[in-house]
Tab-separated table of C-alpha atoms and ligand atoms in Angstrom:
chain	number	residue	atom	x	y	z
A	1	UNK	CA	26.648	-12.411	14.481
A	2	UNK	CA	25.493	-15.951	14.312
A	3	UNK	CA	21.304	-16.663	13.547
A	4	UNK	CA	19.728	-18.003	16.469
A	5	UNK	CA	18.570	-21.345	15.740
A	6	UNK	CA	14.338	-21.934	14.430
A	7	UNK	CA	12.290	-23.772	11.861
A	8	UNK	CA	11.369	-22.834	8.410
A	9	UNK	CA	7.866	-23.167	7.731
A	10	UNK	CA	6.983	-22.544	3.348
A	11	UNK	CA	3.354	-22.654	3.059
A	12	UNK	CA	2.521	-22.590	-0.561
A	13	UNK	CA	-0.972	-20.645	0.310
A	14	UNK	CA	-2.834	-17.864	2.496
A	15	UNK	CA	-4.683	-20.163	3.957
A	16	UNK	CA	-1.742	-22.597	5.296
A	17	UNK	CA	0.096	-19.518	5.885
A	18	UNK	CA	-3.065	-18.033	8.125
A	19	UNK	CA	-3.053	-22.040	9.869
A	20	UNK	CA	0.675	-22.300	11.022
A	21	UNK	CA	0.229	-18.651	12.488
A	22	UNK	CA	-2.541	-19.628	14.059
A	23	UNK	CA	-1.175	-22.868	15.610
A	24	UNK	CA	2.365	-20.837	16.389
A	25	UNK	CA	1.347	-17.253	16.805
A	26	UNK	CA	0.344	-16.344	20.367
A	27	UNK	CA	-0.421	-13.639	22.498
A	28	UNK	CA	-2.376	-12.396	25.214
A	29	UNK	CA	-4.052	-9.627	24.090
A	30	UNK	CA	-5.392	-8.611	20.683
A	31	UNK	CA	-4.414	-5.386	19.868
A	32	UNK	CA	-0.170	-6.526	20.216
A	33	UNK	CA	1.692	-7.423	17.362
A	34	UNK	CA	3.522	-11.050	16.577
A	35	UNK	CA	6.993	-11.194	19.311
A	36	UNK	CA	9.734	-13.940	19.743
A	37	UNK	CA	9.273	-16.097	22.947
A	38	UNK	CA	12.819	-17.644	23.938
A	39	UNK	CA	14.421	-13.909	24.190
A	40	UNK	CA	15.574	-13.590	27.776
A	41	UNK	CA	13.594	-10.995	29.138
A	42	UNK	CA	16.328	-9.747	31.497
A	43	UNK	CA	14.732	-6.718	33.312
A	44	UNK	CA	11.120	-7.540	32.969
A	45	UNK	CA	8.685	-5.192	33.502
A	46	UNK	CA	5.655	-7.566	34.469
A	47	UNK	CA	1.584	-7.034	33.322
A	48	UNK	CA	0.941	-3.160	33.552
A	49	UNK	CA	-1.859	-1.543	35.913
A	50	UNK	CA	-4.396	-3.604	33.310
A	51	UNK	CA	-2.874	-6.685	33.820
A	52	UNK	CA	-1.149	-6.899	30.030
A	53	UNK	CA	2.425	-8.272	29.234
A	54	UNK	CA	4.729	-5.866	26.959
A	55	UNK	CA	5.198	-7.286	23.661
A	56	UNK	CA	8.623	-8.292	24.306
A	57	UNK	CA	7.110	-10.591	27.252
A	58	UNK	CA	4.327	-12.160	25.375
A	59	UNK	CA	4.511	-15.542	24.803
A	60	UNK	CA	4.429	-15.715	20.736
A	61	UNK	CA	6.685	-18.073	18.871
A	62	UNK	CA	6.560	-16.835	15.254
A	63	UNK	CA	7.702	-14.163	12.714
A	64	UNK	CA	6.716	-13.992	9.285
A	65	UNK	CA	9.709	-13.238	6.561
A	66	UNK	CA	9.260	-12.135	3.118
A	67	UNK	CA	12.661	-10.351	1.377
A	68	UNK	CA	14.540	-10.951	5.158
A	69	UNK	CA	16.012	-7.777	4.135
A	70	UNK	CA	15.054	-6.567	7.916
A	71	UNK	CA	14.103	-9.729	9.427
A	72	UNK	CA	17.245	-11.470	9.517
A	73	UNK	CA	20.004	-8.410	10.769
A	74	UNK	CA	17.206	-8.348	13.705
A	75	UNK	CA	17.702	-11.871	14.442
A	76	UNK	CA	21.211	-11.647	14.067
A	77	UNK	CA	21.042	-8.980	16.272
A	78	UNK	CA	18.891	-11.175	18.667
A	79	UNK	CA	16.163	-8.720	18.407
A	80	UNK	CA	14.310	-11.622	17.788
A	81	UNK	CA	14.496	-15.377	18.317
A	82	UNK	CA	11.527	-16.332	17.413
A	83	UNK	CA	11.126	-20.720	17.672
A	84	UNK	CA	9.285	-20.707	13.388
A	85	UNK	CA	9.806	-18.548	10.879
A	86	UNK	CA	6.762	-18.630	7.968
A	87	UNK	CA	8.216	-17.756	4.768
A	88	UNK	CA	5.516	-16.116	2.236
A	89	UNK	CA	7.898	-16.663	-0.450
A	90	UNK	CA	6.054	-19.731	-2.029
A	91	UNK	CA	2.827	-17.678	-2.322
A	92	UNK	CA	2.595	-16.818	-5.767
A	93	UNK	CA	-0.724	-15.596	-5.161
A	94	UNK	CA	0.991	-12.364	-3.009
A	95	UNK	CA	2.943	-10.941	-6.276
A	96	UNK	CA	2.815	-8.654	-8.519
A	97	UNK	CA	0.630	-5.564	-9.541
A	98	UNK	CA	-2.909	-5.813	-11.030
A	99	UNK	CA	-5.015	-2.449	-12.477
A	100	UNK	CA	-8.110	-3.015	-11.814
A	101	UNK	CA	-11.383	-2.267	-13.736
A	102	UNK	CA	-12.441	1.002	-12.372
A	103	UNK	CA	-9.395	2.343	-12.419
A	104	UNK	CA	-7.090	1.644	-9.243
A	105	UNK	CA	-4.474	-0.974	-8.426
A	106	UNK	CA	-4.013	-4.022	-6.383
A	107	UNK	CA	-0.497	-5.019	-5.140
A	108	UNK	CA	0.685	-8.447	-4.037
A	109	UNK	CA	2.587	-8.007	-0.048
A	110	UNK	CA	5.311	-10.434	-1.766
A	111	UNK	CA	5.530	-7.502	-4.671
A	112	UNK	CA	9.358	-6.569	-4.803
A	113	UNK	CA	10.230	-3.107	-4.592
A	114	UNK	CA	12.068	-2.947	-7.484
A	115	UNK	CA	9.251	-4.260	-9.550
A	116	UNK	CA	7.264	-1.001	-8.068
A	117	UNK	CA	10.097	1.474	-8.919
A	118	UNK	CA	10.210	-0.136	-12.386
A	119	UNK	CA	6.177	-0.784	-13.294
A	120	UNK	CA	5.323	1.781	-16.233
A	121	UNK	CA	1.868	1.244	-14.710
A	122	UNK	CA	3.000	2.905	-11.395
A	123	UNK	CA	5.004	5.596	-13.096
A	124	UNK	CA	2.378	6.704	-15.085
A	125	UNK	CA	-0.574	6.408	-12.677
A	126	UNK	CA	1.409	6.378	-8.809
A	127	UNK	CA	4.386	8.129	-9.401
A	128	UNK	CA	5.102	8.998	-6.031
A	129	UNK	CA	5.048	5.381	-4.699
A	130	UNK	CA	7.879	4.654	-7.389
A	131	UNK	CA	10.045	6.917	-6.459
A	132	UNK	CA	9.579	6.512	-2.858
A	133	UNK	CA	10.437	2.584	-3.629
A	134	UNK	CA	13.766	3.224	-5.776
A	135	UNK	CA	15.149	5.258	-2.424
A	136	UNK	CA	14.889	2.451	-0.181
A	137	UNK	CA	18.297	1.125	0.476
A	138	UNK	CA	20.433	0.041	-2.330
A	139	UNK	CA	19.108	-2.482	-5.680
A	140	UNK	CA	20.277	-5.291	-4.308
A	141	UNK	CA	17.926	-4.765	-1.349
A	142	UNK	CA	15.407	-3.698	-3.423
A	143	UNK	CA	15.326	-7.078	-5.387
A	144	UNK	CA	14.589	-9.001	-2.113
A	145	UNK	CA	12.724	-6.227	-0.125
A	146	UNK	CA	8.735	-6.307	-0.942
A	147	UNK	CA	6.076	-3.445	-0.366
A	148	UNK	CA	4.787	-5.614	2.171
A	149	UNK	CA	8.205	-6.031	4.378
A	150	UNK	CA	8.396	-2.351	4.254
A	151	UNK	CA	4.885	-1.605	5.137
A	152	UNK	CA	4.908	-4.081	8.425
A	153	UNK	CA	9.009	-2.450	8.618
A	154	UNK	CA	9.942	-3.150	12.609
A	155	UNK	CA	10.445	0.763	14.109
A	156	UNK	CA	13.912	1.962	14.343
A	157	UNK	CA	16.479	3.614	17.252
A	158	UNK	CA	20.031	3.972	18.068
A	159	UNK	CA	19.784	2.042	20.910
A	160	UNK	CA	17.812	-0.477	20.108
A	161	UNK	CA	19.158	-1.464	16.901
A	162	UNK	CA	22.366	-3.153	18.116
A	163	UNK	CA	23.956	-6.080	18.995
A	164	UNK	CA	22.943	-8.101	22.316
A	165	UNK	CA	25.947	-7.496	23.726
A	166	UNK	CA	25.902	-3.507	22.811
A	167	UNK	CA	21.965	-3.429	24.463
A	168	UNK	CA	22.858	-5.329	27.522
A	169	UNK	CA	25.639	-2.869	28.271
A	170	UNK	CA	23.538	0.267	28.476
A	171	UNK	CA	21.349	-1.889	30.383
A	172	UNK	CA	18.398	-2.526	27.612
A	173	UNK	CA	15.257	-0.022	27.312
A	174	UNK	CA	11.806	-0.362	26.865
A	175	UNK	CA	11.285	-1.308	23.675
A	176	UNK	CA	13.196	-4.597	24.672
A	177	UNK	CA	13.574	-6.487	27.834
A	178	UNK	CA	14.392	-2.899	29.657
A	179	UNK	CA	12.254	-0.537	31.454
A	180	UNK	CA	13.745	2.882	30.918
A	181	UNK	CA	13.730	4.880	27.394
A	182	UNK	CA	17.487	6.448	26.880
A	183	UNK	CA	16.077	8.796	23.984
A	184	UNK	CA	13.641	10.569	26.753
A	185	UNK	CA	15.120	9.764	29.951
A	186	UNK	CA	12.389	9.732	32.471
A	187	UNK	CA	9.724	8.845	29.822
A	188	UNK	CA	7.052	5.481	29.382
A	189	UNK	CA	6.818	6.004	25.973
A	190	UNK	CA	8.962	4.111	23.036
A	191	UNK	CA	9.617	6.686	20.512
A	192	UNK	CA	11.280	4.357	18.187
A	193	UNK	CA	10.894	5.548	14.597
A	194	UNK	CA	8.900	4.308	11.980
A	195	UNK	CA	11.704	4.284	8.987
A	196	UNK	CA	10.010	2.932	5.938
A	197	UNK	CA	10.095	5.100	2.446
A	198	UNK	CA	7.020	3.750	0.692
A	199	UNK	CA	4.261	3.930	3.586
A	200	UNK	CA	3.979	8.242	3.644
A	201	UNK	CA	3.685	7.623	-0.379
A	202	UNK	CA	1.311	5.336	-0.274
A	203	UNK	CA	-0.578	7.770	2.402
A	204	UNK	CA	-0.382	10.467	0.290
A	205	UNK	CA	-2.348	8.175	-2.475
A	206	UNK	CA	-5.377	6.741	0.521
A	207	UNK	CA	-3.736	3.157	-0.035
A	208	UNK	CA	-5.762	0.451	1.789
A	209	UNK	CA	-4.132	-2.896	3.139
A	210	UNK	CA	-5.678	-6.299	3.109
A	211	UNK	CA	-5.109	-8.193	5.784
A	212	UNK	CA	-5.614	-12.086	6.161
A	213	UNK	CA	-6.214	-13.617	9.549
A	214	UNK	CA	-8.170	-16.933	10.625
A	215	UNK	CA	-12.015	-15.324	10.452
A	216	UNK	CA	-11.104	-13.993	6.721
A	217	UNK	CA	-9.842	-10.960	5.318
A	218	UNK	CA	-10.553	-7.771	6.356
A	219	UNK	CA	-9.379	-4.581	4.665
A	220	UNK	CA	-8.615	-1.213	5.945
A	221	UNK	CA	-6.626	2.491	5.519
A	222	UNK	CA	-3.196	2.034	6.012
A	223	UNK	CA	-3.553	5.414	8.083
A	224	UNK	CA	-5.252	3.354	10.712
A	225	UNK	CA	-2.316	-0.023	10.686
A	226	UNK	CA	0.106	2.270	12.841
A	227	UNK	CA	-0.898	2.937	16.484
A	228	UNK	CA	1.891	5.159	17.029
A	229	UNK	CA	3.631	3.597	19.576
A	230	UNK	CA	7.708	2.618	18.710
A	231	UNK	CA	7.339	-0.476	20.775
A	232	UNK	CA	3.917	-1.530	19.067
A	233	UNK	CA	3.658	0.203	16.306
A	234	UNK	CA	1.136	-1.645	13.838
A	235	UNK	CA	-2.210	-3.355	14.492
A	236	UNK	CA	-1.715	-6.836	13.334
A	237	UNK	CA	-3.189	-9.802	15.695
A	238	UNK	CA	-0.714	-12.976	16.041
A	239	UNK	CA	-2.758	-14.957	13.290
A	240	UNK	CA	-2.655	-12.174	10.102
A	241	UNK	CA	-0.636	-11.338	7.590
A	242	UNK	CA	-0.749	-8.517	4.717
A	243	UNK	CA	-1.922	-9.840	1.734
A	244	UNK	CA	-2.597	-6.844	-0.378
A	245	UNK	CA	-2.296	-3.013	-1.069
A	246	UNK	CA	-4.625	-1.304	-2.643
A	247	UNK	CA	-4.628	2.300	-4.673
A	248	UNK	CA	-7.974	4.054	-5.345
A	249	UNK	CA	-8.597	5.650	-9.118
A	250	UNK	CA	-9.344	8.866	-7.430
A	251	UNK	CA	-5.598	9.202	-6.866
A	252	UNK	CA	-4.058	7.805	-10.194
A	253	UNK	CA	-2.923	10.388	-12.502
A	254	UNK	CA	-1.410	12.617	-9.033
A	255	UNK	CA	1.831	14.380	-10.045
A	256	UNK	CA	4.063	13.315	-7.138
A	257	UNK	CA	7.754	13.025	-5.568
A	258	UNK	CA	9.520	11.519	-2.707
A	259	UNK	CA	12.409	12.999	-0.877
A	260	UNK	CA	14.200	11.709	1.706
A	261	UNK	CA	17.402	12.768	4.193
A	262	UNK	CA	19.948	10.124	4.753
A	263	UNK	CA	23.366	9.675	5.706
A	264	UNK	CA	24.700	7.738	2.626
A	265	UNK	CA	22.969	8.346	-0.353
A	266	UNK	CA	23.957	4.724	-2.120
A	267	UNK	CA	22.005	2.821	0.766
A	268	UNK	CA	20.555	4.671	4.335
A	269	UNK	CA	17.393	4.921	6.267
A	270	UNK	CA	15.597	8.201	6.203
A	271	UNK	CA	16.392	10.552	9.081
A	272	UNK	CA	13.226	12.014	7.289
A	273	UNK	CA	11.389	11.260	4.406
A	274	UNK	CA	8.607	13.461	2.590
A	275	UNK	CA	6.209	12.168	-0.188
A	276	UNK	CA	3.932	14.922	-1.777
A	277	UNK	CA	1.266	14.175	-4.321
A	278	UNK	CA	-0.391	16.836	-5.904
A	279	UNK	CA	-3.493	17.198	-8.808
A	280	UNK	CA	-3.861	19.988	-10.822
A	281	UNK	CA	-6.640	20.580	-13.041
A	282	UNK	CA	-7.070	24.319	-14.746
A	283	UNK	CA	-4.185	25.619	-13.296
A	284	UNK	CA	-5.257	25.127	-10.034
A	285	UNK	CA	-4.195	22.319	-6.922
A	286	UNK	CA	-7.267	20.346	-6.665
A	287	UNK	CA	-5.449	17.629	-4.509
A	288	UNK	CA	-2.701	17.927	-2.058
A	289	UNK	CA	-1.664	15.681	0.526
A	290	UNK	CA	1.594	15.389	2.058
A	291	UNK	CA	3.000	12.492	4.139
A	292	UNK	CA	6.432	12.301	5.872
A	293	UNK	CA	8.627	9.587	7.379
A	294	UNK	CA	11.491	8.703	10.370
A	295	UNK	CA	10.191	11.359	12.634
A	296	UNK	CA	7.841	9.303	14.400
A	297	UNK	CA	6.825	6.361	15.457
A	298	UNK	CA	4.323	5.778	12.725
A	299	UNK	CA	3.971	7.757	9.118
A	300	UNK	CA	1.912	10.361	9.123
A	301	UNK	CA	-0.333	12.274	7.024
A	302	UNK	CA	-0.062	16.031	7.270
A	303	UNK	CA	-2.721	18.007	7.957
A	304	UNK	CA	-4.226	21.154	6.678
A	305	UNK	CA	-2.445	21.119	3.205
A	306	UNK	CA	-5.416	21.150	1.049
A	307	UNK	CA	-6.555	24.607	2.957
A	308	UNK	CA	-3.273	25.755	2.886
A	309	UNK	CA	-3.003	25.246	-1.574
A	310	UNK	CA	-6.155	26.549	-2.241
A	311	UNK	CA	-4.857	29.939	-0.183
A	312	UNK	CA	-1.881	29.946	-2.148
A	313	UNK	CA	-4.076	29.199	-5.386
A	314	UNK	CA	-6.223	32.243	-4.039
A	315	UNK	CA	-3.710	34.785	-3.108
A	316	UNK	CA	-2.302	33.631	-7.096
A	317	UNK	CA	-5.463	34.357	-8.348
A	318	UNK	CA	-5.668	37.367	-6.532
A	319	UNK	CA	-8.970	36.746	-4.779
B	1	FAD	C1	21.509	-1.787	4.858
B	1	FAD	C2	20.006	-1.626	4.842
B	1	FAD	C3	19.474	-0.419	4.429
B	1	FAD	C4	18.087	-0.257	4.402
B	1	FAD	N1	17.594	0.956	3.978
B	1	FAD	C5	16.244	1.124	3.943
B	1	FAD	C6	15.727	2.359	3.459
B	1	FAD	O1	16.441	3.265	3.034
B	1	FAD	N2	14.365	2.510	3.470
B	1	FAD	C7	13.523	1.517	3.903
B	1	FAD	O2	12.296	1.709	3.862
B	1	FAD	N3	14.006	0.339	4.325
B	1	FAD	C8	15.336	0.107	4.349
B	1	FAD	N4	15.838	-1.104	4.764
B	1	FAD	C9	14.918	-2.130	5.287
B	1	FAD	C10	14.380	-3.148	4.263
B	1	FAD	O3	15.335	-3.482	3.301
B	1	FAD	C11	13.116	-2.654	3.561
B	1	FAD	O4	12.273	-1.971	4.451
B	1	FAD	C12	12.326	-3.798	2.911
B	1	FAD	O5	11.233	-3.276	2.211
B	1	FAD	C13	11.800	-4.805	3.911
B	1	FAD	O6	11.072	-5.763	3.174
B	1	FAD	P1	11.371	-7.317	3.333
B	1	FAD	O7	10.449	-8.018	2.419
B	1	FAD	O8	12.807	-7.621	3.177
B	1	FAD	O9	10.924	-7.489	4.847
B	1	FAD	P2	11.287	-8.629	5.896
B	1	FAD	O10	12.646	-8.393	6.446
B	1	FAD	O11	11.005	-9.973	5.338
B	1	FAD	O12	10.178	-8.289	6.994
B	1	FAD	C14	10.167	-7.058	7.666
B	1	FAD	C15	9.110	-7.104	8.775
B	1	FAD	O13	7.813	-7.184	8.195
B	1	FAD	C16	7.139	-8.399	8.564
B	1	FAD	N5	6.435	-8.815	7.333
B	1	FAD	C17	6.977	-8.922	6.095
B	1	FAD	N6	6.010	-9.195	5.189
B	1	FAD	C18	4.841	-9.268	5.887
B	1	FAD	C19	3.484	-9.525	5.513
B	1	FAD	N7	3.130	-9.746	4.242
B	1	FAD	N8	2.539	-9.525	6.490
B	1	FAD	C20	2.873	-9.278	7.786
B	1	FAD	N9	4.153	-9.035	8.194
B	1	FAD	C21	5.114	-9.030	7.259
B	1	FAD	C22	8.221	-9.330	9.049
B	1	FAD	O14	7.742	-10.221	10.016
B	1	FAD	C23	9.209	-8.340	9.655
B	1	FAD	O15	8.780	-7.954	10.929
B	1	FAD	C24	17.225	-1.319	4.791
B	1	FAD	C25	17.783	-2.546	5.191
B	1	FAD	C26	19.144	-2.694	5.227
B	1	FAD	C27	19.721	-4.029	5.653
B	2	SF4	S1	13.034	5.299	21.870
B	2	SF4	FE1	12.380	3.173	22.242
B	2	SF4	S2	14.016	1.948	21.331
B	2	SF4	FE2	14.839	4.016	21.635
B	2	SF4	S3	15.794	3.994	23.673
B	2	SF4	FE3	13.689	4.707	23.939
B	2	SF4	S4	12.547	2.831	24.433
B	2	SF4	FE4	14.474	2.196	23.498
């Protein structure tokens, strides 16, 4: 499968990176992510009762790439044809990981997952998000594929994930240029899953995300990027990009470990992923959280896990 043609575009800071998104990016409403324009939108479903395009309709020109590890079997695909791709790659500024003074770490977007599995800082302090990063596909990918790739990680589906020609035989769906959903026949709702390893790790630890955009940067919990929806699953406007990740001191030193269920154990996607990081202190869980993967369109936090440890630390204790 061929790459559709478009034009590189290697700005060499945030800043030139925020301005070509700016003058490329496009959309008509704020709360949609960046979409390719020239796709041919063959069943289109037209504005909904509020007068808004789907993403696949909106008029948007550009896709950021960072590893291409995902980016470019979508194009190939012709998931996406978007007209410029910006490359972060010539960002120094994105990389690597920084402790900071009171205790927590920042960590570039353009960070490599590898360089997370192997950081003795992470180990020692996050060791959940290391291990979620050394399951992600195979080292090779890992070597291209950054934290921030995998956090902004497009959602995934049998039959959506598939060549044009395979998509345009079942007669598309609506996640792309189709109106019908053939996981729940009958349904509005794209319940594509969310597939990335390191996002219900970095949940588990309250990670934040810094995002860059033409007003400035603006930081928030990486609980609220995901809206849930498979067809628009992460708040990002047409002009931003994720600049950083960032780990609070008050969960460094959690015990942790990520397990996931895949087909092929050298190289798959979840079919479900679970990251648990816990804190003891006198013999007792004084911190549990639990965050899981693949099952839904966005990661997710589990709830009512703290309760549930101190009971267990209770009935233990006999009280
Ligand atoms: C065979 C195979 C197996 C795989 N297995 C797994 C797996 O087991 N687990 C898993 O999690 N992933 C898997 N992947 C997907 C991928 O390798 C990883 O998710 C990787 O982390 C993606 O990072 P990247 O830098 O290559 O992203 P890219 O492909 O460059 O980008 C991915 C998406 O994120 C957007 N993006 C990237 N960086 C930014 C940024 N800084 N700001 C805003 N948007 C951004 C891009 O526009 C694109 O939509 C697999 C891929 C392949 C081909
Ligand atoms: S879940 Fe989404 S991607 Fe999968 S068939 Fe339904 S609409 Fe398409």
């Amino acid at each position: 499968m061929s790459l559709p043609p478009f034009k590189l575009l290697r700005p060499r800071g945030v800043e030139e990176a925020v301005k070509f998104l700016s003058r490329h990016g496009r959309t008509d409403d704020s709360t949609r992510s960046i979409v390719a324009v020239n796709e041919p939108a063959l069943t289109p479903r037209g504005p909904d009762s509020r007068g808004r395009l789907s993403p696949q309709e909106l008029p948007v020109r550009i896709r950021i790439i960072a590893g291409g590890t995902d980016l470019i079997p979508s194009m190939r695909q012709k998931l996406f044809e978007p007209q410029y791709v910006l490359d972060l790659r010539r960002i120094d500024a994105l990389r690597g990981i920084r402790p900071l003074p009171d205790g927590g770490v920042e960590i570039g977007a353009l960070t490599t997952l590898r360089e997370i599995e192997r950081s003795r800082f992470l180990r020692q302090h996050y060791p959940v998000l290391s291990e979620a990063a050394a399951t992600v596909a195979s080292p090779v990918l890992r070597n291209l594929g950054t934290i921030g790739g995998n956090i902004c990680l497009d959602t995934r589906c049998l039959w959506y994930n598939q060549s044009l020609a395979w998509r345009k035989s079942c007669g598309f769906c609506i996640k792309k240029n189709g109106d019908l959903c053939h996981v729940a026949p009958g349904g509005t709702k794209c319940w594509a899953a969310f597939s990335g390893d390191t996002p219900p790790a970095l949940l588990c630890l309250d990670a934040e995300i810094e995002i860059a955009g033409a007003s400035g940067t603006r930081r928030l919990p990486l609980a609220k990027f995901y809206t849930g929806l498979g067809d628009n699953y992460r708040i990002l406007q047409p002009n931003e990009l994720v600049t950083r990740i960032f780990l609070p001191a008050a969960t460094a030193g959690c015990a942790g470990v990520y397990r996931k269920l895949r087909v092929r154990g050298s190289i798959d996607y979840p079919l479900a992923g679970v990251a648990v990081a816990i804190r003891r202190s006198n013999g007792y869980v004084s911190q549990a959280r639990v965050g899981i993967t693949a099952v839904n369109p966005s990661p997710l936090l589990v709830t009512g896990v703290e309760p549930a440890s101190a009971f267990l630390d209770d009935l233990k204790a006999g009280r």
